[in-house]
Coordinates of C-alpha atoms in Angstrom, one line a residue:
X8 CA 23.8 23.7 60.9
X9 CA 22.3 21.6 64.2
X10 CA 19.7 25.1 64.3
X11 CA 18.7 23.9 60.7
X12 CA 18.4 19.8 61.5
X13 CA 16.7 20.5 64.7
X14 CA 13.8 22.8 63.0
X15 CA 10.0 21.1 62.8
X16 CA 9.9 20.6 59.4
X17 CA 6.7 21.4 57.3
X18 CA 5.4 18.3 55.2
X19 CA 4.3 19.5 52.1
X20 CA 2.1 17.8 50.1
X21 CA 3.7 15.9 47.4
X22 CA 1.7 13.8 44.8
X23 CA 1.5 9.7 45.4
X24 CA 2.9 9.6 41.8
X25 CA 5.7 11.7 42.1
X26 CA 7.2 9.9 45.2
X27 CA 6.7 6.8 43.5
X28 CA 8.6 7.7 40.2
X29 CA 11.5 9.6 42.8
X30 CA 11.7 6.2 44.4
X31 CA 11.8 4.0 41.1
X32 CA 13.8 6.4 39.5
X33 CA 16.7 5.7 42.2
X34 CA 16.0 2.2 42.1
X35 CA 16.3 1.5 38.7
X36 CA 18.6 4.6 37.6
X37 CA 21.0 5.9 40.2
X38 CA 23.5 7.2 38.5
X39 CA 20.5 9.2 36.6
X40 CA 20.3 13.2 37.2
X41 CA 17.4 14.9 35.5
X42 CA 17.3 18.8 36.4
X43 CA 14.5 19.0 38.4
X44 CA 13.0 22.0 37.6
X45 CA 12.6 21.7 33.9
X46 CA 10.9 18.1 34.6
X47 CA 8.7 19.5 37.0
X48 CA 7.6 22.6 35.0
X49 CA 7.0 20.2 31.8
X50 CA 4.9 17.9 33.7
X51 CA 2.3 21.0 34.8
X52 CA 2.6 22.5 31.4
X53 CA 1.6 19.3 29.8
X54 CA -1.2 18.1 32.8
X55 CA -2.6 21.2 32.6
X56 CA -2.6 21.2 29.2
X57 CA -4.4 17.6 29.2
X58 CA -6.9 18.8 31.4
X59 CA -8.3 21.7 30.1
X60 CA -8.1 20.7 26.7
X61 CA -10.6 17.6 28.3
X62 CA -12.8 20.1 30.1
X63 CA -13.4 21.3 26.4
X64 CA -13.9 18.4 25.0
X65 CA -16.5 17.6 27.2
X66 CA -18.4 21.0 26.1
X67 CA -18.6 20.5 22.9
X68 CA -20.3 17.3 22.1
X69 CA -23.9 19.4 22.9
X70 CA -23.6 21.3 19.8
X71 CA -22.4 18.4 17.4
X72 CA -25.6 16.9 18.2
X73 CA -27.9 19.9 18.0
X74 CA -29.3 18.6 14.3
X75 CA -30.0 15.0 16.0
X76 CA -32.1 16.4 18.3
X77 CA -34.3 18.5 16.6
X78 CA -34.0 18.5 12.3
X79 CA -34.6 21.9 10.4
X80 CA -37.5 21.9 8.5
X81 CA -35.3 23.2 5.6
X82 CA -32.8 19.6 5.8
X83 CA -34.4 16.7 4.9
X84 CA -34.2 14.0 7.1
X85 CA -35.5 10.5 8.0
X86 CA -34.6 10.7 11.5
X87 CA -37.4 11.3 13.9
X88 CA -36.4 14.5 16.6
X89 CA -36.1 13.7 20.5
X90 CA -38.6 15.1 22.6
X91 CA -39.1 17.9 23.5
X92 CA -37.1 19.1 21.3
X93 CA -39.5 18.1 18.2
X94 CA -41.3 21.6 18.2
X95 CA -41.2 23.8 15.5
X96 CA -37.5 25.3 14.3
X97 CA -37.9 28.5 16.3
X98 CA -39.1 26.4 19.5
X99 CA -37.1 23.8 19.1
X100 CA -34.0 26.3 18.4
X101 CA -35.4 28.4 22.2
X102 CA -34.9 25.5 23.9
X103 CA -31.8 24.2 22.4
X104 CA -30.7 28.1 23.5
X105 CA -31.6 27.7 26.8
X106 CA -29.9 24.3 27.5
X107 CA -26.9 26.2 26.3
X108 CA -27.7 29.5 28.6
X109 CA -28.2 27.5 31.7
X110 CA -24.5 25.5 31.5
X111 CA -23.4 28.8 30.4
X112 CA -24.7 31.1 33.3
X113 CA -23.9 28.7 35.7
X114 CA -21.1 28.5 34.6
X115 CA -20.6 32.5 34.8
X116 CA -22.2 32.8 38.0
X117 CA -20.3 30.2 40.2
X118 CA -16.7 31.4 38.5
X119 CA -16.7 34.3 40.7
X120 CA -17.2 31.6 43.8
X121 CA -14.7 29.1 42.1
X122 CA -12.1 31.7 41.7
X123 CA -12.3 32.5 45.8
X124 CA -12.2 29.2 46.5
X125 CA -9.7 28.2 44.4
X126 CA -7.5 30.8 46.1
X127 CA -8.1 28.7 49.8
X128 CA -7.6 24.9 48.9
X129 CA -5.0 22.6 47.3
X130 CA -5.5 22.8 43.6
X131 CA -4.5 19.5 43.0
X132 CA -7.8 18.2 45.0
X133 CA -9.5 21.4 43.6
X134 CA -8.9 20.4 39.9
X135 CA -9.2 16.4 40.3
X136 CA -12.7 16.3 41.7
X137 CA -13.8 19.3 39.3
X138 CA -12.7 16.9 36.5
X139 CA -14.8 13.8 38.3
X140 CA -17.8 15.5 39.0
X141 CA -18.0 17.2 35.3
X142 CA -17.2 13.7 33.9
X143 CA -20.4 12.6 35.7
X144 CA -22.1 15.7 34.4
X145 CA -21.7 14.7 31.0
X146 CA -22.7 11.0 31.8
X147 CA -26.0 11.6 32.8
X148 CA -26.1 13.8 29.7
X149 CA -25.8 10.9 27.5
X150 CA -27.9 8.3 29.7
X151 CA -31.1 10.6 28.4
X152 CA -31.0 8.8 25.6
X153 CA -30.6 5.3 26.8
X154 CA -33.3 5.6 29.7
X155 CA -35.7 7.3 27.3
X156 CA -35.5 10.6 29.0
X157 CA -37.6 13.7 27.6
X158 CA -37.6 16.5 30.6
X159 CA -36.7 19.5 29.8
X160 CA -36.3 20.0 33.7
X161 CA -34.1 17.0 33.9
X162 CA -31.7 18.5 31.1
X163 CA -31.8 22.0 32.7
X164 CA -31.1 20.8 35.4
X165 CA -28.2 18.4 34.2
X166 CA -26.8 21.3 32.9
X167 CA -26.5 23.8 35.6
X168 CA -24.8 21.1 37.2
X169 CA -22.2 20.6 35.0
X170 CA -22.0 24.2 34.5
X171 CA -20.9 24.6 37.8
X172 CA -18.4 21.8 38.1
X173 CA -16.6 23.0 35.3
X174 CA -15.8 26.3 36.4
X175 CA -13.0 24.7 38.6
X176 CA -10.7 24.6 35.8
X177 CA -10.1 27.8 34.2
X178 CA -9.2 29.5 37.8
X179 CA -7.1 25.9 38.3
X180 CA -5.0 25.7 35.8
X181 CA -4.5 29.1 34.8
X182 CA -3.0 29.3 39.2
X183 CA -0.5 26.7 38.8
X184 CA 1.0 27.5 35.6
X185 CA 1.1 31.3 36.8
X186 CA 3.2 29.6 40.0
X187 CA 5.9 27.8 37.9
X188 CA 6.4 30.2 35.4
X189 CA 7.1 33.9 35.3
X190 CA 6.2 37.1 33.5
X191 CA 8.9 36.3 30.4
X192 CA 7.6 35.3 27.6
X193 CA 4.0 34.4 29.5
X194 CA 2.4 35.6 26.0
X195 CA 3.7 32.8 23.6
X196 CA 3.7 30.4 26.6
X197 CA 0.1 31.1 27.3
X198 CA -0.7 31.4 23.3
X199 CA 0.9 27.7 22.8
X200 CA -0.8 26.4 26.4
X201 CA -4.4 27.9 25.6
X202 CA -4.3 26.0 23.0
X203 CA -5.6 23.4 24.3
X204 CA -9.5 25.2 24.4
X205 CA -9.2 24.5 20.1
X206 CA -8.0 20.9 20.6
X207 CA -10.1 20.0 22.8
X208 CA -12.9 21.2 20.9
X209 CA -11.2 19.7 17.8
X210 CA -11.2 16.2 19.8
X211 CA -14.7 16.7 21.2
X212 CA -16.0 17.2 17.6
X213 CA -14.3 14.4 16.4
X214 CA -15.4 11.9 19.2
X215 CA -19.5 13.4 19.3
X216 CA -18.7 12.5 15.4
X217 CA -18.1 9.1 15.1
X218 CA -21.4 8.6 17.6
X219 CA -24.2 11.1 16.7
X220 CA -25.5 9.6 14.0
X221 CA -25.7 6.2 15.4
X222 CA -26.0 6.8 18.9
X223 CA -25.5 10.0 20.5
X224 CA -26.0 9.2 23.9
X225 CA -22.2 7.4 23.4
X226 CA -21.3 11.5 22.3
X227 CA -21.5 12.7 25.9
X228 CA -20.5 9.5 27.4
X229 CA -17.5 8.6 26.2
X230 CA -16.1 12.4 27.1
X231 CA -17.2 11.9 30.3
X232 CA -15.4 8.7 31.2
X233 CA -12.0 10.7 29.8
X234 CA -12.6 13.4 32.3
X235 CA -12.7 11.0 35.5
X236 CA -9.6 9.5 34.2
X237 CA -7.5 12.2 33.6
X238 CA -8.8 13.8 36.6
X239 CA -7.2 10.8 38.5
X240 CA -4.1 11.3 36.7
X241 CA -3.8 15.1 38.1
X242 CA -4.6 13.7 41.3
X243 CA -1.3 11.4 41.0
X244 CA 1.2 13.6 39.9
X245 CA 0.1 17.2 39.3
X246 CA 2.8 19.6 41.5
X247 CA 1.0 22.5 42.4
X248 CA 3.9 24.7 43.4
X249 CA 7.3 25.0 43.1
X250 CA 8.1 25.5 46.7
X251 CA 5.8 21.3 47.3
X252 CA 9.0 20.3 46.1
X253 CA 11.8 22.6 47.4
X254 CA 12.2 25.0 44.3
X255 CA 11.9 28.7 44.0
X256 CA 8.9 30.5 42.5
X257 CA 10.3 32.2 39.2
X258 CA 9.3 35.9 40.0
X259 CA 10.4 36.5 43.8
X260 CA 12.6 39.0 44.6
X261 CA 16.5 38.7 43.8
X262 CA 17.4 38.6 47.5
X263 CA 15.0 35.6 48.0
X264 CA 16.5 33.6 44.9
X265 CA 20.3 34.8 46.9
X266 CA 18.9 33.7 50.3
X267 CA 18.0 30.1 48.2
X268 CA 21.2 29.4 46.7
X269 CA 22.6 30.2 50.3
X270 CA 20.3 27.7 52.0
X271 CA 20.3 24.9 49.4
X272 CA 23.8 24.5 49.9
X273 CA 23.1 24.7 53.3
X274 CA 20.4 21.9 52.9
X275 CA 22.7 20.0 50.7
X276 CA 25.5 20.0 53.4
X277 CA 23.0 18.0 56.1
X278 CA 24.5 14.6 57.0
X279 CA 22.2 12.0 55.7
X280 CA 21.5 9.2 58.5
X281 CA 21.6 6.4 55.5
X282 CA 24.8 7.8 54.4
X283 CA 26.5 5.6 56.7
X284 CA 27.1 2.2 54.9
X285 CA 26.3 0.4 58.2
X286 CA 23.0 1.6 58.7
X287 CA 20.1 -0.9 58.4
X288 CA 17.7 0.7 56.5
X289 CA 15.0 -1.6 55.0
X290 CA 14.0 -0.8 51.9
X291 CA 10.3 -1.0 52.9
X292 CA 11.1 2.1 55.1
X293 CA 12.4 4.0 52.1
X294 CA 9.8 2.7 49.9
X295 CA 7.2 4.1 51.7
X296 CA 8.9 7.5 53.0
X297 CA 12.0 8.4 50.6
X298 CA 12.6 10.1 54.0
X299 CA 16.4 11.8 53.3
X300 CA 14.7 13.2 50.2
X301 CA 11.5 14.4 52.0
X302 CA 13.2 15.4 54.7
X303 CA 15.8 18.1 52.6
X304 CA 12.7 19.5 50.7
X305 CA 10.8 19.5 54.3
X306 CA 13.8 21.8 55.2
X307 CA 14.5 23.9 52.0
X308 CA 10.6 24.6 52.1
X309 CA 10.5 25.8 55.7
X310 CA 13.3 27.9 55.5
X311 CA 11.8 29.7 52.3
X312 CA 8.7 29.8 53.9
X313 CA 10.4 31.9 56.4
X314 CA 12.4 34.1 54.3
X315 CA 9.1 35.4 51.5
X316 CA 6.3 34.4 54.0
X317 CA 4.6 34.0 50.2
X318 CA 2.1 31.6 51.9
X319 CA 1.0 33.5 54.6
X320 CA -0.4 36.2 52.2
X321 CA -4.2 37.0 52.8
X322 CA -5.8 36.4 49.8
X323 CA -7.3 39.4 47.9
X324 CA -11.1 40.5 48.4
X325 CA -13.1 40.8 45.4
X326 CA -13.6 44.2 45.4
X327 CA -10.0 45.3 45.9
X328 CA -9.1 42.8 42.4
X329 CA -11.8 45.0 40.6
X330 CA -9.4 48.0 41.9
X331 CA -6.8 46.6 39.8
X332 CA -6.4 49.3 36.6
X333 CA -7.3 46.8 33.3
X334 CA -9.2 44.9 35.6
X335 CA -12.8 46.3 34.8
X336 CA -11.4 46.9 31.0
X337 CA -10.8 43.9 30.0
X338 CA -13.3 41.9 32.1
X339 CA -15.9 44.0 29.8
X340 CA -14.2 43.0 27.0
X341 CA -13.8 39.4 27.0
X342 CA -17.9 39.5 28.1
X343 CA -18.8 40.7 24.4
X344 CA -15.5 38.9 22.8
X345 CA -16.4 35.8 24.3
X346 CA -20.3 35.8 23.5
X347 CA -19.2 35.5 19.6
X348 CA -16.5 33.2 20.6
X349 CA -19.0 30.8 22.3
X350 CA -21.7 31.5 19.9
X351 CA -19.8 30.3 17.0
X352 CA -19.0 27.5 19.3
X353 CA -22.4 26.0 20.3
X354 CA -23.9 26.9 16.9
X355 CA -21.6 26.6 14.1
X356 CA -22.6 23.1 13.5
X357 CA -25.9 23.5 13.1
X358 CA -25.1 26.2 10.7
X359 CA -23.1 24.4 8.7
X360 CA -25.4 21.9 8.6
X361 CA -28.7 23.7 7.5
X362 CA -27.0 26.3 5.5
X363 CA -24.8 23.8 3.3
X364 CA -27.7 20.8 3.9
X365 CA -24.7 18.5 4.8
X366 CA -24.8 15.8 7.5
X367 CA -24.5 16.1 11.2
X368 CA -21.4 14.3 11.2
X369 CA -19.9 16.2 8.3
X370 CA -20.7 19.4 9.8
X371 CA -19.4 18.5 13.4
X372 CA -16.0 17.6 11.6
X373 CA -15.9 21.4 8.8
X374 CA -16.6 23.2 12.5
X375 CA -13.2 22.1 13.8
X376 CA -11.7 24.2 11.4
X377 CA -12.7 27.6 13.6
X378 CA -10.5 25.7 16.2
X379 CA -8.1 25.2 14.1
X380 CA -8.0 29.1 13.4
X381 CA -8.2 29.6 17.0
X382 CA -5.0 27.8 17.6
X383 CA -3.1 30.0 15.4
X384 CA -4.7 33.2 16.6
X385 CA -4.0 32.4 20.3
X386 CA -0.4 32.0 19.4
X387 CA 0.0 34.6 16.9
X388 CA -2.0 37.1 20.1
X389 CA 0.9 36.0 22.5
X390 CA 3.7 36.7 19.9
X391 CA 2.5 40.3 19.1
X392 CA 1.6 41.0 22.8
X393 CA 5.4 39.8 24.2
X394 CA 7.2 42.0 21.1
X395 CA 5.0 44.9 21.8
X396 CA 4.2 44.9 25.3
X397 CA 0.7 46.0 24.2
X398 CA -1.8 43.3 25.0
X399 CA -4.5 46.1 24.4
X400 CA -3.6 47.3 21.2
X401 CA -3.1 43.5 19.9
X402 CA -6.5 42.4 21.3
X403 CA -7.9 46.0 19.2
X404 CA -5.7 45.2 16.3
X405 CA -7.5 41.6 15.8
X406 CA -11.0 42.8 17.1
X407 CA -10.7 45.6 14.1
X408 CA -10.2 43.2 11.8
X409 CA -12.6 40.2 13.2
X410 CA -15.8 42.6 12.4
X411 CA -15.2 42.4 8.4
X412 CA -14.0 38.9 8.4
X413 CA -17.2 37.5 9.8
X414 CA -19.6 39.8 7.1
X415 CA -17.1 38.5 4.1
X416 CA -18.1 35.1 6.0
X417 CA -21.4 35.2 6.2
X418 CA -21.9 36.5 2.7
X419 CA -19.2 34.9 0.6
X420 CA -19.2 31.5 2.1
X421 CA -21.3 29.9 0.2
X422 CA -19.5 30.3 -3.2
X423 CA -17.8 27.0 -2.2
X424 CA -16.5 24.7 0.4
X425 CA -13.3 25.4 -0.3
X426 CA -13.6 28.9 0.0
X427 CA -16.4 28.3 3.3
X428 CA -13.1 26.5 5.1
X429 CA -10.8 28.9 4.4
X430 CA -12.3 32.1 5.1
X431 CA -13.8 29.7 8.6
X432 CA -10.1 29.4 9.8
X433 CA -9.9 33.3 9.1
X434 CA -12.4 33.9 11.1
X435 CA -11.4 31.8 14.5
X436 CA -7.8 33.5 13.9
X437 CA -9.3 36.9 14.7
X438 CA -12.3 36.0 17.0
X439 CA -10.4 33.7 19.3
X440 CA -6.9 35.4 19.1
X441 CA -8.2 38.1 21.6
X442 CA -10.2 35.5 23.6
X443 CA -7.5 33.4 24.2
X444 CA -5.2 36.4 25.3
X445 CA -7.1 38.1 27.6
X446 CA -8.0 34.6 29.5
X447 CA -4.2 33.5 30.0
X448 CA -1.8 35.9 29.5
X449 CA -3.4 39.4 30.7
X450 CA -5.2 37.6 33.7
X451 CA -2.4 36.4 34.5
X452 CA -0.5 39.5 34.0
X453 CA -3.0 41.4 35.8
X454 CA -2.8 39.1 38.6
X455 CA 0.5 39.7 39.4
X456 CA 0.0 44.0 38.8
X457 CA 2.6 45.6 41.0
X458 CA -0.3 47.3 42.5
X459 CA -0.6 44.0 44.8
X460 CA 3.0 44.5 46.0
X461 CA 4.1 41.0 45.4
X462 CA 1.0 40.0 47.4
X463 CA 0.8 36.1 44.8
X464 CA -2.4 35.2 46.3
X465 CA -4.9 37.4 43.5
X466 CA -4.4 35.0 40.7
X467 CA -7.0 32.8 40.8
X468 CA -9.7 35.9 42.2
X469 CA -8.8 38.1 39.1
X470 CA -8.5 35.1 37.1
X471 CA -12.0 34.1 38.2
X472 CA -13.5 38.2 37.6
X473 CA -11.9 38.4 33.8
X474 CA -13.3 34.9 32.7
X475 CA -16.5 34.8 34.8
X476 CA -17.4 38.1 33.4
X477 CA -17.0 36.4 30.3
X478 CA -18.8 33.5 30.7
X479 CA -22.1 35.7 31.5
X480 CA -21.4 37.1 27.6
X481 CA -20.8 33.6 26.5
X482 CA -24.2 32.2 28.1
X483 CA -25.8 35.3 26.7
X484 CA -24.3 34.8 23.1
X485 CA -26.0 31.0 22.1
X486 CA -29.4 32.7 23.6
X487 CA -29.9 35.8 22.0
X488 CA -28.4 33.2 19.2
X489 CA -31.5 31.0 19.5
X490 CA -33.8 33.3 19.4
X491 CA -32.8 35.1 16.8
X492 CA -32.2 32.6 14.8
X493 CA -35.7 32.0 13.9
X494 CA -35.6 35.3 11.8
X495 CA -32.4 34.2 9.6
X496 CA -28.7 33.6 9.8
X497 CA -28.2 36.8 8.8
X498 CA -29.3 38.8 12.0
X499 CA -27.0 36.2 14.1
X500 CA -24.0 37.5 12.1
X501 CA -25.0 41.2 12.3
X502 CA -25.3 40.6 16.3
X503 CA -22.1 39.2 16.5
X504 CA -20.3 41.7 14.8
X505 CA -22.0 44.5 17.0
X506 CA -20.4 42.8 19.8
X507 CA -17.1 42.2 18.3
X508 CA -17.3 46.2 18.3
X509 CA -18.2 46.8 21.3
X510 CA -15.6 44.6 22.1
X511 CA -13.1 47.5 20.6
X512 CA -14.4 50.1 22.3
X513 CA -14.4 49.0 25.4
X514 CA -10.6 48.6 25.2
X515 CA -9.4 52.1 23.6
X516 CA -8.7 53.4 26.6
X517 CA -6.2 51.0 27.5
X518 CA -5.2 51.2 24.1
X519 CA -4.7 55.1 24.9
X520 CA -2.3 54.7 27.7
X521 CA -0.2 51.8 26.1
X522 CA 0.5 54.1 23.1
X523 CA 1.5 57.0 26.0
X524 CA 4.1 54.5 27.3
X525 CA 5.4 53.3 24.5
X526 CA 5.6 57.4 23.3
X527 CA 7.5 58.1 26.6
X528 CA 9.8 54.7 26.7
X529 CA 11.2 55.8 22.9
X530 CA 11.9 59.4 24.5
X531 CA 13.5 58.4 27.2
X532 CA 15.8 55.5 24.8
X533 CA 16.1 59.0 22.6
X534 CA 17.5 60.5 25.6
X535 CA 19.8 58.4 26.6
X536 CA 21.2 57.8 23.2
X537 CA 22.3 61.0 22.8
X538 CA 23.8 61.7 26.4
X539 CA 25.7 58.5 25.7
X540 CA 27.3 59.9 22.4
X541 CA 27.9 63.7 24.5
X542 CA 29.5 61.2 27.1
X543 CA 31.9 59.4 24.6
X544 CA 32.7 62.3 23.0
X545 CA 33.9 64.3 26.0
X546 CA 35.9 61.6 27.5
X547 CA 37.4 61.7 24.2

């Protein structure tokens, strides 16, 4: 035991906010005992939750106020358009496109950096000033409007730059949770946790709402002051892995998690120096340290550090995550999934609003509905996918299905708004059910392929390939969107669905080798059936 109290301890990097609530909590509630690990794996399911659901809401505001800046000829309105977007409908809906494609491709683009880095650096830092500097993206958004700004340049511009910031999240959030929890069950808890994407659109609509008809500049502002907050808040108390606070990762080896319990009662068996009742200790000195506490996680770290070496793990190379098998599949996928995703996203409200002639703000709140749908198709994607074990087949399933929902859509909508919702919620069910699966649970399933060889250190990289692939289809969705929308609504449907094929195709052969599995697992069950019944009978 002197071996383990005479080791240099490691200090790991423990949030302000969590030392603070550890010191008030034994302050004010001694006799208190929480177990630790559930509290800490609520409070990173519910920040990250927070903060990606904010980095959505801070997307969506641009296409609630699409019909402010520039009204169709066909919707009659008082309103004068803002420069430069008070062209023609086709110019004005080119340039409207391209403020879309150049978040969007930045956003693509920088991913595959975002991911690389994100593998290198603290997360905590990673995610808080990603938050910050996208809040600040969307604030100078907004201050267009109240500084009279027309460029095009300036917008562009504006863009790319948030664009870029916001690609820290995705890789971000999608890392930590995959560090706290395991591969149980990492369907429906991914379903539930993604979504946050729908709700923060949901909240983003709802917010660009109550502004863009009065002042829209408030639409992009007030999003952006909610992203530097909560950013702060991550910065506080976000936990980025289990072992920052002396706990176990939830998918290392049995001998590891034996070689724990071993040392933590170990740990736990260290003499504490304030154990004595005639110590003077001040109670600035524990205030500010908590130093028995830090000191037994300093320990329990080091010595797990030592036994999995999980931290010294090179992180992977790009090329060697592509190697991955399902990598390149679904990568292609979600390219073509996610440009009618994101398309239906930037553009829906303006839809709604020239194709029903309804307001701006009525239109930004009847788009929430797709979220809606894609709340339940997220979670319904994670269910099928943990019961089957066939994330392929479930993506195909919904994809199959997604092609004829959005032709009934486009063509039966119209009857009435009542029907228009309803068959709207359909359709984010089956678009957005696939989406969300591929993004959380496969990446993160792929991330952790036994192909790696326990190596933990490809999350973030394969994370960052799968999603950045399919940021490039969702920047290439609302352009092809805006300029083909000048020929009719009806030719953006029919490219949608094209994709959504695609889509499908592009996963059969995943699809192939799933079925081959689950063939060969109900053999083999056959098998062993019957050799236990020959076995039973003989002892017998």
């Amino acid at each position: 035991m002197a071996e383990i109290t005479k080791m240099t301890l490691v200090v790991r990097d423990i949030p302000l906010g969590v030392r603070f609530l550890r010191v008030l909590s034994k302050k004010c509630c001694p006799l208190l005992h929480f177990n630790r690990e559930v509290c800490y794996r609520s409070s990173v399911l519910l920040l990250t939750y927070i903060s990606y659901m904010c980095y959505h809401l801070s997307r969506k505001p641009i296409s609630v106020v699409k019909p402010v800046l520039h009204h169709s000829s066909d919707h009659n309105s008082t309103m004068s358009d803002w420069a430069p977007f008070d062209g023609s409908d086709a110019d004005a809906a080119t340039l409207l496109g391209t403020l879309d494609s150049a978040f969007l491709f930045a956003y693509a683009f920088a991913m595959f950096a975002s991911g690389f880095v994100a593998e290198r650096v603290n997360l905590r830092y990673f995610l808080s000033l990603g938050m910050l500097f996208s809040g600040v993206a969307s604030y100078l958004f907004g201050i267009a409007r109240s500084y009279d700004i027309h460029s095009m340049t300036y917008f562009i511009v504006v863009q790319i730059f948030g664009g870029i910031c916001q690609t820290t999240g995705w890789p971000g959030v999608v890392t930590v949770v995959g560090k706290w929890f395991g591969k149980g069950k990492r369907g429906l808890i991914f379903g539930i946790w993604n979504s946050h994407t729908s709700i923060g659109n949901i909240l983003g609509s709802l917010i660009a709402s109550k502004y863009v008809e009065t002042d829209w500049s408030n639409c992009f502002i007030v999003p952006g002051l909610i992203m530097g907050f909560v950013g702060f808040i991550l910065y506080l108390f976000l936990v980025v892995n289990p072992m920052d606070v002396g706990l176990q990762t939830p998918d290392a080896p049995e001998n590891n998690k034996r070689n724990y319990r071993r040392l933590e009662d170990q740990v736990a068996n260290v003499e504490s120096p304030y154990e004595d009742n005639n110590s003077d200790v001040d109670d600035t000195e524990i205030l500010i340290g908590d130093q028995e506490v830090q000191r037994r996680v300093n320990e329990r770290s080091y010595l797990l550090r030592n036994q999995s070496n999980s931290e010294e793990e090179a992180a992977i190379g790009f090329v060697d995550a592509c190697k991955i098998p399902g990598v390149i599949e679904f990568s292609l996928s979600l390219f073509f999934s996610k440009l009618v995703s994101y398309t239906f996203l930037y553009w829906l409200p303006l839809y709604l609003a020239n194709s029903k002639n309804i307001t701006a703000k009525d239109s930004a709140e009847m788009s929430t509905l797709f979220d809606v749908g894609g709340i339940v198709g997220a979670i319904a994607a994670g269910l099928i996918s943990d019961y089957s074990g066939m994330s392929a087949s479930t993506c195909v399933g919904m994809l199959m299905m997604a092609a004829p929902m959005m032709f009934i859509y486009q063509h039966f909508a119209s009857i009435s708004m009542n029907i228009n919702m309803f068959l709207l919620i359909l359709v984010g069910i089956l678009v957005n059910g696939p989406y969300a699966l591929i993004t959380t649970a496969v990446s993160a399933e792929l991330g952790t392929h036994s192909s790696l060889r326990g190596n933990s250190k490809a999350l973030a990289t394969v994370t960052a390939i799968i999603d950045g692939t399919g940021s490039i289809g969702a920047g290439v969705g609302p352009f092809l969107a805006g300029l083909v929308y000048s020929y009719g609504w009806n030719n953006v449907f029919y490219m949608l669905i094209a994709s959504d094929i695609i889509a499908l195709v592009l996963l059969l052969r995943l699809v192939k080798q799933e079925i081959s599995k689950y063939k060969q697992h109900r053999r083999e069950n056959r098998i062993g059936t019957v050799q236990g019944i020959f076995a039973k009978f003989y002892d017998n």
